[in-house]
PDB file of C-alpha atoms in Angstrom:
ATOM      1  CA  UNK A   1     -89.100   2.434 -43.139  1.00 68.00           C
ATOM      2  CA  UNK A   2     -89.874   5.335 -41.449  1.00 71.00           C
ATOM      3  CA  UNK A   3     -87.828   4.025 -38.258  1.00 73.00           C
ATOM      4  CA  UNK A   4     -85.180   2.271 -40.294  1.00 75.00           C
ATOM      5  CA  UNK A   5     -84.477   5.260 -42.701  1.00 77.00           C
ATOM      6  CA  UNK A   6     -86.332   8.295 -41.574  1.00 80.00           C
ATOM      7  CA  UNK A   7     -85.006   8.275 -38.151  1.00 85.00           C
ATOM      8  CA  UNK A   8     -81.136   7.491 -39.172  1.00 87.00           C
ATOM      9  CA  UNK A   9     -81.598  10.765 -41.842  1.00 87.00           C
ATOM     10  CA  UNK A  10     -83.215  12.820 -39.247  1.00 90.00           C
ATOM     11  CA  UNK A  11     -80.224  12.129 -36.750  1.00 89.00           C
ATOM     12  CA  UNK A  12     -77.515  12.012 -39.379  1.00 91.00           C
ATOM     13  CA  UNK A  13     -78.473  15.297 -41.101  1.00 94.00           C
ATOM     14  CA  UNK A  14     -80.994  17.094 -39.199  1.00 94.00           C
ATOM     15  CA  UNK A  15     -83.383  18.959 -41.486  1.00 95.00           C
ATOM     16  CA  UNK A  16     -84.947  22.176 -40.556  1.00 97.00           C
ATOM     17  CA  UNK A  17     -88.687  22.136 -41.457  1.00 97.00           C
ATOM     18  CA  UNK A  18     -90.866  25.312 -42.077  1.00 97.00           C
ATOM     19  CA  UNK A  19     -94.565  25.076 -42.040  1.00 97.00           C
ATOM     20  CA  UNK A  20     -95.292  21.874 -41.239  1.00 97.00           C
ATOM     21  CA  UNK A  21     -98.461  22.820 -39.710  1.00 97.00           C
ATOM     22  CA  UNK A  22     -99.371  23.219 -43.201  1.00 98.00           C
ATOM     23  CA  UNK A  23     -99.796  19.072 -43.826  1.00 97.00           C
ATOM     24  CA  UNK A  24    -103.248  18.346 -42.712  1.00 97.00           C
ATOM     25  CA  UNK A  25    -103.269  15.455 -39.614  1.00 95.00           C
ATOM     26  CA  UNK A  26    -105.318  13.120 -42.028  1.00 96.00           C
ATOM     27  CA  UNK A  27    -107.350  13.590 -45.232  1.00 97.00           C
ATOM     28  CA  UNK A  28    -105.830  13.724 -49.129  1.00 97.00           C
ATOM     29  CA  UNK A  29    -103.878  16.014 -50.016  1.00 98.00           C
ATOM     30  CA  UNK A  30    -100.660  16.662 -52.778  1.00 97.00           C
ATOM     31  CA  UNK A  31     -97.339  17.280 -51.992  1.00 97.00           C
ATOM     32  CA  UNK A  32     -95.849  19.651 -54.763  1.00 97.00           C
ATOM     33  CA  UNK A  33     -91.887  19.849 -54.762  1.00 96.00           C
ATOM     34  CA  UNK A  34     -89.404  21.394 -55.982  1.00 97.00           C
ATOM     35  CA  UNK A  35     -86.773  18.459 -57.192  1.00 94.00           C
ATOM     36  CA  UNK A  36     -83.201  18.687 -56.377  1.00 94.00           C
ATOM     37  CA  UNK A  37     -81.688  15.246 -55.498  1.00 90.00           C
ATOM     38  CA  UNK A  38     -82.519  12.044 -55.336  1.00 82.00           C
ATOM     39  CA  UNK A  39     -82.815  11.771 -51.941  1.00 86.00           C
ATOM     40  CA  UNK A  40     -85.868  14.732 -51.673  1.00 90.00           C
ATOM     41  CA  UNK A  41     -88.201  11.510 -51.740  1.00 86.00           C
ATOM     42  CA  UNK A  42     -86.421  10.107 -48.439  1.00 87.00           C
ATOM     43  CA  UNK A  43     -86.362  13.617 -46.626  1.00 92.00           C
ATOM     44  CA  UNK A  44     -89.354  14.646 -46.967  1.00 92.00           C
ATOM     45  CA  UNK A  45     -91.339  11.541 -45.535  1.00 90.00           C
ATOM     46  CA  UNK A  46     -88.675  11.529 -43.333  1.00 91.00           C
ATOM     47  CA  UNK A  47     -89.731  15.091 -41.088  1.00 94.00           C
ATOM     48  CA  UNK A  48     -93.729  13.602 -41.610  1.00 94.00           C
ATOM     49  CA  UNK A  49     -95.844  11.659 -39.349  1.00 91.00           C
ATOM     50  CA  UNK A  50     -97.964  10.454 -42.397  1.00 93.00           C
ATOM     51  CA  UNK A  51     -96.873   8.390 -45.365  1.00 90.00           C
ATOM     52  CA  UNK A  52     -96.261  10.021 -48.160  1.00 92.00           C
ATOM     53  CA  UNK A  53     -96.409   8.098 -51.675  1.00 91.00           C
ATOM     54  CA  UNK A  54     -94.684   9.490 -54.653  1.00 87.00           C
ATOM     55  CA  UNK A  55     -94.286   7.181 -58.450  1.00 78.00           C
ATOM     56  CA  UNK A  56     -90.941   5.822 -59.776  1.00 71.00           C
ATOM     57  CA  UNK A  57     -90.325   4.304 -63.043  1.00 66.00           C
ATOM     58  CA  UNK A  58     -91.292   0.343 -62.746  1.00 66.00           C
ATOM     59  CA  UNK A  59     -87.718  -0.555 -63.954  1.00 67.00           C
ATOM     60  CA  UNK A  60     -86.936   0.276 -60.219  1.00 65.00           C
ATOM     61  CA  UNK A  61     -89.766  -2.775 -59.337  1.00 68.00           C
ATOM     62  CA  UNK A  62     -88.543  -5.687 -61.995  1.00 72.00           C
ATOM     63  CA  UNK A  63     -84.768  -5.825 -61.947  1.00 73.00           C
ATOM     64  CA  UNK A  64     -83.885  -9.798 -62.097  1.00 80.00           C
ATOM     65  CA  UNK A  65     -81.539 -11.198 -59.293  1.00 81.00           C
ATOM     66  CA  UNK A  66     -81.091 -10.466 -55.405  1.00 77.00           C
ATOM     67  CA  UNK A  67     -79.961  -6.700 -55.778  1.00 70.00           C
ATOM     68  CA  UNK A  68     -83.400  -6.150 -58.000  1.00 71.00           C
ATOM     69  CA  UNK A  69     -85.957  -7.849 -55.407  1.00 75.00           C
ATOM     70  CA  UNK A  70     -84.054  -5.385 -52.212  1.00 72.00           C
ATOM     71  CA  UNK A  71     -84.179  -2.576 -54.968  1.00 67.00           C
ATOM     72  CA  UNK A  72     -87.885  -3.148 -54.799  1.00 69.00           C
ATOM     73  CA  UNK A  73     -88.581  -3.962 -51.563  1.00 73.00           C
ATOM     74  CA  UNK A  74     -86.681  -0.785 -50.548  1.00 70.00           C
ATOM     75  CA  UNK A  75     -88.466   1.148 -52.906  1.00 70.00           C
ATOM     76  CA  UNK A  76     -92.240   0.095 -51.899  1.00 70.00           C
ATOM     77  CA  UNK A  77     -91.016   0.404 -48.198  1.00 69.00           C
ATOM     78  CA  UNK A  78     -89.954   4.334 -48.611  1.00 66.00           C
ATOM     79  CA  UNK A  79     -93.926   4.741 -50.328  1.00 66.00           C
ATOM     80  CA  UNK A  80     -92.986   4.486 -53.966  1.00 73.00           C
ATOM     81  CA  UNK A  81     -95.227   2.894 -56.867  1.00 72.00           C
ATOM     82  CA  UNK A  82     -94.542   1.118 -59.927  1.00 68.00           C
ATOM     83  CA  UNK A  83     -95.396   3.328 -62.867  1.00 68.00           C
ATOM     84  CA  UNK A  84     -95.131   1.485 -66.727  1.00 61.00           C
ATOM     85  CA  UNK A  85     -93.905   4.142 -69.107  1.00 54.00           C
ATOM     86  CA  UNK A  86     -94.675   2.206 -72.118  1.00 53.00           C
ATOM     87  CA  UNK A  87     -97.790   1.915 -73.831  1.00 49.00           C
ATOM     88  CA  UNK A  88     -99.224   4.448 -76.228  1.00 43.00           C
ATOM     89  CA  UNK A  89     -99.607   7.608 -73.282  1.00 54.00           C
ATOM     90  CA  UNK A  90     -96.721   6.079 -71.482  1.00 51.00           C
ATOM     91  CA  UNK A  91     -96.091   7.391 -67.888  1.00 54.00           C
ATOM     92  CA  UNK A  92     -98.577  10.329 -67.848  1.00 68.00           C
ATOM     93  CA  UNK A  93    -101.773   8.077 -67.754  1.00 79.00           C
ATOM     94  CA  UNK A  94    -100.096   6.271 -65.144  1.00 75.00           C
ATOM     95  CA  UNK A  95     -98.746   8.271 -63.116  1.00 77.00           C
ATOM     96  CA  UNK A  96    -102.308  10.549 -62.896  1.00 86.00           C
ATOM     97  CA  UNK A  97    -104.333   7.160 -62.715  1.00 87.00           C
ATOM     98  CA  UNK A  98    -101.895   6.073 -59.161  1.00 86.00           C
ATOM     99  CA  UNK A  99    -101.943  10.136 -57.864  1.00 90.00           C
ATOM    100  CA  UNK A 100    -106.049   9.731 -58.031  1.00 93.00           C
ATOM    101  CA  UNK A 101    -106.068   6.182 -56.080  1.00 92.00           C
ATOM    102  CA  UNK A 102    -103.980   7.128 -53.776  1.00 93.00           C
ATOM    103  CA  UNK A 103    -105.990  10.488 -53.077  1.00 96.00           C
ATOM    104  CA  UNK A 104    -109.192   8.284 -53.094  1.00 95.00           C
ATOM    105  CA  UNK A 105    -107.554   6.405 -50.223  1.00 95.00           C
ATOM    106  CA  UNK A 106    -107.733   9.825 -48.121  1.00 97.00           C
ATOM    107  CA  UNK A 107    -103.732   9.716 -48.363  1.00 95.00           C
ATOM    108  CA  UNK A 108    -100.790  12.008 -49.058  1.00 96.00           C
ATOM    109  CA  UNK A 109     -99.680  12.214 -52.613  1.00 95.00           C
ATOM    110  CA  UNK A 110     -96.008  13.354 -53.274  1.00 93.00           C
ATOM    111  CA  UNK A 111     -95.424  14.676 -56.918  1.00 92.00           C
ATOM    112  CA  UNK A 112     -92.468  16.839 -58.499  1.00 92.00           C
ATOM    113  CA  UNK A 113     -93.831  18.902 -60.711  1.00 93.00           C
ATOM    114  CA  UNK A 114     -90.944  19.652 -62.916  1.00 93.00           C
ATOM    115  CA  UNK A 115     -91.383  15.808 -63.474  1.00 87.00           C
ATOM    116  CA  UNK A 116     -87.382  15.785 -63.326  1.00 87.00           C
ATOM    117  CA  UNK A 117     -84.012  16.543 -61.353  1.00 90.00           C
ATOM    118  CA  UNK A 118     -83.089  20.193 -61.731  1.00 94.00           C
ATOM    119  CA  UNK A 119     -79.923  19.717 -64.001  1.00 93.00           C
ATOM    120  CA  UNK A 120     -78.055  23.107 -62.264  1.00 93.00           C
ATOM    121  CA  UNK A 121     -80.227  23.622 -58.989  1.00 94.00           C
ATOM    122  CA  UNK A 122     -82.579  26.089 -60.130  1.00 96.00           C
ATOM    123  CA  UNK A 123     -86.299  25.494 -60.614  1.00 97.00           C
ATOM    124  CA  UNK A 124     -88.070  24.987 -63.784  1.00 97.00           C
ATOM    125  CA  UNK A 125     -91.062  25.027 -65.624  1.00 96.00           C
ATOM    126  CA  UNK A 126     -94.064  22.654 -64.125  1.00 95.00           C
ATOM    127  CA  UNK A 127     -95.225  19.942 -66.464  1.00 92.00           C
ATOM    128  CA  UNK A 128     -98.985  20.425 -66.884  1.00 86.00           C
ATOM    129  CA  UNK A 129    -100.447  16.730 -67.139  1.00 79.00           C
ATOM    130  CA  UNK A 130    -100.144  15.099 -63.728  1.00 85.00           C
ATOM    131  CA  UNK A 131    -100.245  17.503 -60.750  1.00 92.00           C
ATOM    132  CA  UNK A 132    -103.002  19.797 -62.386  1.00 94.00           C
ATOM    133  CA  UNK A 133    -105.113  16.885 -63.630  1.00 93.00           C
ATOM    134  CA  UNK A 134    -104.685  14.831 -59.931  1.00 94.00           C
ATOM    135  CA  UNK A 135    -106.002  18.204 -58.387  1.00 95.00           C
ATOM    136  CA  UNK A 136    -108.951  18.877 -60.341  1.00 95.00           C
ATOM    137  CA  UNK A 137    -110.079  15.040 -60.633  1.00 93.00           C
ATOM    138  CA  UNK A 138    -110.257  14.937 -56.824  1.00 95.00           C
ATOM    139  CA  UNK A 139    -110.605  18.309 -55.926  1.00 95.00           C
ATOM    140  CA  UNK A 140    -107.369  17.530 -53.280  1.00 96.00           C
ATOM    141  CA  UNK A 141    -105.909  20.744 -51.836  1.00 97.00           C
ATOM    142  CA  UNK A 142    -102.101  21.460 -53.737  1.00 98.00           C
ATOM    143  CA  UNK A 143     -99.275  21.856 -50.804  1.00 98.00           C
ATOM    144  CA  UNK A 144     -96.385  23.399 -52.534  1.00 98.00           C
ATOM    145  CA  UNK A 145     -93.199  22.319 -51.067  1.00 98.00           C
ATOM    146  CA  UNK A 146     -89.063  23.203 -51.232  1.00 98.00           C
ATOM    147  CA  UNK A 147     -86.411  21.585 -50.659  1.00 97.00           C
ATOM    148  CA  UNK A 148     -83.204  23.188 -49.035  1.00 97.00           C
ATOM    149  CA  UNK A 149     -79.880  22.412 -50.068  1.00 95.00           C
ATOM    150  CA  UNK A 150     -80.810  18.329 -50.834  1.00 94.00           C
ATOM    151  CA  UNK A 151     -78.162  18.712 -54.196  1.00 93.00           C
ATOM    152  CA  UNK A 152     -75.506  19.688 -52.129  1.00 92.00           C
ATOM    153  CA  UNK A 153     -75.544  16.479 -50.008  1.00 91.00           C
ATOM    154  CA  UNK A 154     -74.671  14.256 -52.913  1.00 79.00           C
ATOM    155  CA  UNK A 155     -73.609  15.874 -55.933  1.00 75.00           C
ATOM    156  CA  UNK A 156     -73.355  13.587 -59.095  1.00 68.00           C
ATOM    157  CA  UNK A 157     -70.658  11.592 -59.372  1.00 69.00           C
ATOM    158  CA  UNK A 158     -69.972  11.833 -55.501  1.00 74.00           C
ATOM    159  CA  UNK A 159     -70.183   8.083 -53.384  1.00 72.00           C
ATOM    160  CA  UNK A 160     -70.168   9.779 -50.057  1.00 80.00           C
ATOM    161  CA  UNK A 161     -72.545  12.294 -48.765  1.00 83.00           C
ATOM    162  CA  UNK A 162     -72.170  15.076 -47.277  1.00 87.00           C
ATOM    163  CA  UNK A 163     -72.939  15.849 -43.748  1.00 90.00           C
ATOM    164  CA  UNK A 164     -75.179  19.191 -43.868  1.00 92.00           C
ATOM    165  CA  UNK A 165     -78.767  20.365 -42.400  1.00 94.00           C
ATOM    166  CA  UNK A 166     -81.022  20.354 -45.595  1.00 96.00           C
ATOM    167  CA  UNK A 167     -84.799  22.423 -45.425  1.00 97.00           C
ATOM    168  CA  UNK A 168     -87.243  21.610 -46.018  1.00 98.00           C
ATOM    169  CA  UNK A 169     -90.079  24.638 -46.486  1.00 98.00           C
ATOM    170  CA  UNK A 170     -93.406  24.008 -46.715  1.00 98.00           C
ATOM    171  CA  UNK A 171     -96.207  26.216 -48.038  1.00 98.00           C
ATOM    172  CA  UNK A 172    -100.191  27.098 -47.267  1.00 98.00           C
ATOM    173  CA  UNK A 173    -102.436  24.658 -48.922  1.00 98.00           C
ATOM    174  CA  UNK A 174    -103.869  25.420 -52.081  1.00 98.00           C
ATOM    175  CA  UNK A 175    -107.831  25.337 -53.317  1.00 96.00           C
ATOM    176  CA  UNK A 176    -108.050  24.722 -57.055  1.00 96.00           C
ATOM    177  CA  UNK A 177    -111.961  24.399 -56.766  1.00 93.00           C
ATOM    178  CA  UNK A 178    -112.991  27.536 -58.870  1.00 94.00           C
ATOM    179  CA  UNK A 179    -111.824  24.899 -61.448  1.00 94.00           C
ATOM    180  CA  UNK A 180    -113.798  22.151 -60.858  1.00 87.00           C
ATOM    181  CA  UNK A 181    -114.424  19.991 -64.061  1.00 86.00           C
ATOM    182  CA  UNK A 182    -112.076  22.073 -66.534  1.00 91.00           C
ATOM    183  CA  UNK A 183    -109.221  19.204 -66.109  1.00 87.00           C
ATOM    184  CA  UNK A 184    -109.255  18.152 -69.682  1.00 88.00           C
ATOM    185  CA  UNK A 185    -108.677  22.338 -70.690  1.00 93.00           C
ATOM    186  CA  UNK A 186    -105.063  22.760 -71.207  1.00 93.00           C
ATOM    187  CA  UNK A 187    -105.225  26.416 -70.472  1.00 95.00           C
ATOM    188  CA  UNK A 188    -106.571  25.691 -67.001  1.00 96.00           C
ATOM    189  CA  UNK A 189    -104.021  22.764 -66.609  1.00 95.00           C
ATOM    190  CA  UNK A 190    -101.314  25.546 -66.902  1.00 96.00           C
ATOM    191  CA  UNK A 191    -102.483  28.008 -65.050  1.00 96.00           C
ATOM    192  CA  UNK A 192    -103.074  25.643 -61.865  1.00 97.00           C
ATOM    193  CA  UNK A 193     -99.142  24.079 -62.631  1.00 96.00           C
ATOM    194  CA  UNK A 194     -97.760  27.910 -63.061  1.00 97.00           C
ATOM    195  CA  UNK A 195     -99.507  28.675 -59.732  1.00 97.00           C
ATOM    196  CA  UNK A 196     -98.384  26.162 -58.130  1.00 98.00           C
ATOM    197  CA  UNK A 197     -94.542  26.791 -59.602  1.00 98.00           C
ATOM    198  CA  UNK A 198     -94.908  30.273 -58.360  1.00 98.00           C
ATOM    199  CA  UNK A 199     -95.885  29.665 -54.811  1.00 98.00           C
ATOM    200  CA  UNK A 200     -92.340  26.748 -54.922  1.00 98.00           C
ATOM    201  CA  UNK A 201     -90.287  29.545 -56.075  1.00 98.00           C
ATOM    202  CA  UNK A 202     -91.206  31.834 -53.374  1.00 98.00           C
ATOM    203  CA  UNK A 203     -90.381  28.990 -50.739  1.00 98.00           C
ATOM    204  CA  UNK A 204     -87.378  27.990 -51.916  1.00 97.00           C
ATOM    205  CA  UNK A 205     -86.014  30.993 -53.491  1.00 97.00           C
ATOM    206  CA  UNK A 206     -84.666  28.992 -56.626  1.00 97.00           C
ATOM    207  CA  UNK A 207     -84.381  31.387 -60.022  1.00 97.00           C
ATOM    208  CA  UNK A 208     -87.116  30.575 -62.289  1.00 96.00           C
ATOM    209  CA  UNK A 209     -86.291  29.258 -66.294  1.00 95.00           C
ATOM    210  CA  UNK A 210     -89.158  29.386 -67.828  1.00 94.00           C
ATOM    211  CA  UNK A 211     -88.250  25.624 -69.800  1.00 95.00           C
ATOM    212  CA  UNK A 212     -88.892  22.235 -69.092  1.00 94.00           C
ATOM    213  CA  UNK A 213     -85.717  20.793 -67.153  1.00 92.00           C
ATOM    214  CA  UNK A 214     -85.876  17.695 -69.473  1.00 89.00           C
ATOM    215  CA  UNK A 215     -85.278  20.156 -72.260  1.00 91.00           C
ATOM    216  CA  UNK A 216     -82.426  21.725 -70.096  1.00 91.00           C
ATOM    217  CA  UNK A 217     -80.490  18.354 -69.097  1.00 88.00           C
ATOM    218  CA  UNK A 218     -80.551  17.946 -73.061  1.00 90.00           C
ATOM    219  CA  UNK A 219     -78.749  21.322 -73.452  1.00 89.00           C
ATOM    220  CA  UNK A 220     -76.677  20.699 -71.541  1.00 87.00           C
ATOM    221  CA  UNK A 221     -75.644  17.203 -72.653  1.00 87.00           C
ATOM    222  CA  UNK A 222     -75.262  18.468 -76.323  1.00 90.00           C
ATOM    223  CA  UNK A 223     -73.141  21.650 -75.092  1.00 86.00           C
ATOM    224  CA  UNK A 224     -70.676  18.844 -73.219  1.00 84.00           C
ATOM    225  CA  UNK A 225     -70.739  16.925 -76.339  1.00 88.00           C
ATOM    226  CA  UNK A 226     -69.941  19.803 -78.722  1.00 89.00           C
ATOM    227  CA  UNK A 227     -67.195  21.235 -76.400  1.00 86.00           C
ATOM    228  CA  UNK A 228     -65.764  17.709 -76.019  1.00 86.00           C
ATOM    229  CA  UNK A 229     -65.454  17.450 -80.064  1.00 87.00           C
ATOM    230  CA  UNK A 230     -64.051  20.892 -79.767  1.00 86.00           C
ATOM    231  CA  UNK A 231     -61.333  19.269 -77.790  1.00 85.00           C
ATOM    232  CA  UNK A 232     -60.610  16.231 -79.467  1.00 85.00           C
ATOM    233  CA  UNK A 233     -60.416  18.485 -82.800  1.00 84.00           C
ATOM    234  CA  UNK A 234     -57.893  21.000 -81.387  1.00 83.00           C
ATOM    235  CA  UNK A 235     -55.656  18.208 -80.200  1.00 83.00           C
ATOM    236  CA  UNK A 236     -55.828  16.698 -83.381  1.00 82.00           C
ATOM    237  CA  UNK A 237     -55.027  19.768 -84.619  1.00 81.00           C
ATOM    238  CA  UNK A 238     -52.049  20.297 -82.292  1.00 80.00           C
ATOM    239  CA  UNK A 239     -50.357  16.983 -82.841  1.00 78.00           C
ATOM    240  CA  UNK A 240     -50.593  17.257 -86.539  1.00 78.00           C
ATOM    241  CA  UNK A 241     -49.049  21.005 -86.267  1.00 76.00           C
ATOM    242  CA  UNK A 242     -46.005  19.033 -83.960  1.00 77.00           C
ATOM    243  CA  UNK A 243     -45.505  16.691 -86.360  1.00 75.00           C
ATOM    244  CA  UNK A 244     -45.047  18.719 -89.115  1.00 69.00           C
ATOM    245  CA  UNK A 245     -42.605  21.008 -87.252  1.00 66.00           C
ATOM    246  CA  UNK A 246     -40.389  17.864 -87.170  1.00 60.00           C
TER     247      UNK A 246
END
């Protein structure tokens, strides 16, 4: 995959990379990102020597038919695994359960801390389960990343991307160890996600909203609605006011 896609992106679009000194040669470590667009999971394995293995949702992994089995076979080829987001603790347990086997293999670890797209390109507040729990189970340094530009490539509802250099900045490794054996104190969890947050922000230069971006997509979704009803009521409105002037 790494020849198939990652060279074809790294002709194509030519990302700049910052720090990638930064990304030890071997031994675990996590990749913390900022999360623009879908396609921050193909650049960013893309610009590294090492595989890099982030979680999608297993839906991705057990679509019937021909288009479901290359869905999946793409999907484990560009380093992604199968997480099962049912179950009492849904996709938490899992997705901290494959972050600390995969760090137990001595491999990179690719996580978005945000655990979603930013809705409006801006960065938002870290979830505190996965990241902060796979750092202090393993005791795996934290290598904040940010990613340049990725939304503008191909904004939603665009087919066709856009031909642009995305970045692709990546920060000094961080040591959690002062916690070690605190990662069931939810104080502690935040404090190692809002670190981590802070050091994204200063890479990427994103504006900080200090909510979830889950929270935000479902602002913004009920705002759309309520200005859509708006509309429909103020044409209604309008053709009742024509027909009575008739």
């Amino acid at each position: 995959m790494k020849v198939s896609v990652g060279v074809p992106l790294k002709v194509a679009f030519r990302p700049w990379v910052e720090g990638l000194e930064n990304v030890p040669a071997d031994g675990p470590a996590i990749l913390a990102s900022n999360h623009l667009s879908f396609s921050d999971s193909f650049f960013l394995p893309a610009v590294l020597d090492r595989k890099v293995t982030f979680i999608a949702k297993a839906e991705y992994f057990t679509t019937p038919g021909l288009k479901g089995r290359l869905t999946a076979a793409f999907f484990k080829g560009v380093g992604q695994l199968p997480v099962d987001r049912s179950g009492a603790r849904g996709a938490g347990e899992a997705a901290i359960k494959s972050g600390v086997d995969v760090i137990e293999r001595g491999e990179l670890f690719g996580i978005y801390p945000e655990g979603t797209r930013s809705p409006d390109g801006r960065l938002y507040r870290g979830k505190p389960g996965g990241l902060a729990r796979v750092a202090l189970a393993t005791g795996a340094p934290v290598i904040p990343v940010a990613m340049i530009d990725t939304e503008k490539i191909q904004p939603p509802g665009k087919v066709m991307p856009k031909l642009m250099r995305p970045g692709i900045r990546i920060g000094k490794p961080l040591d959690f160890s002062r916690y070690n054996g605190m990662e069931h104190d939810r104080f502690v969890l935040r404090a190692v996600t809002d670190e981590v947050m802070y050091e994204i922000m200063k890479l990427s230069g994103q504006e900080y909203v200090d909510i979830y971006a889950s929270a935000a997509k479902r602002q913004i979704a009920e705002a759309a609605k309520a200005e859509k009803q708006a509309e429909k009521q103020a044409q209604k409105a309008l053709e009742k006011e024509r027909s009575g002037n008739k």
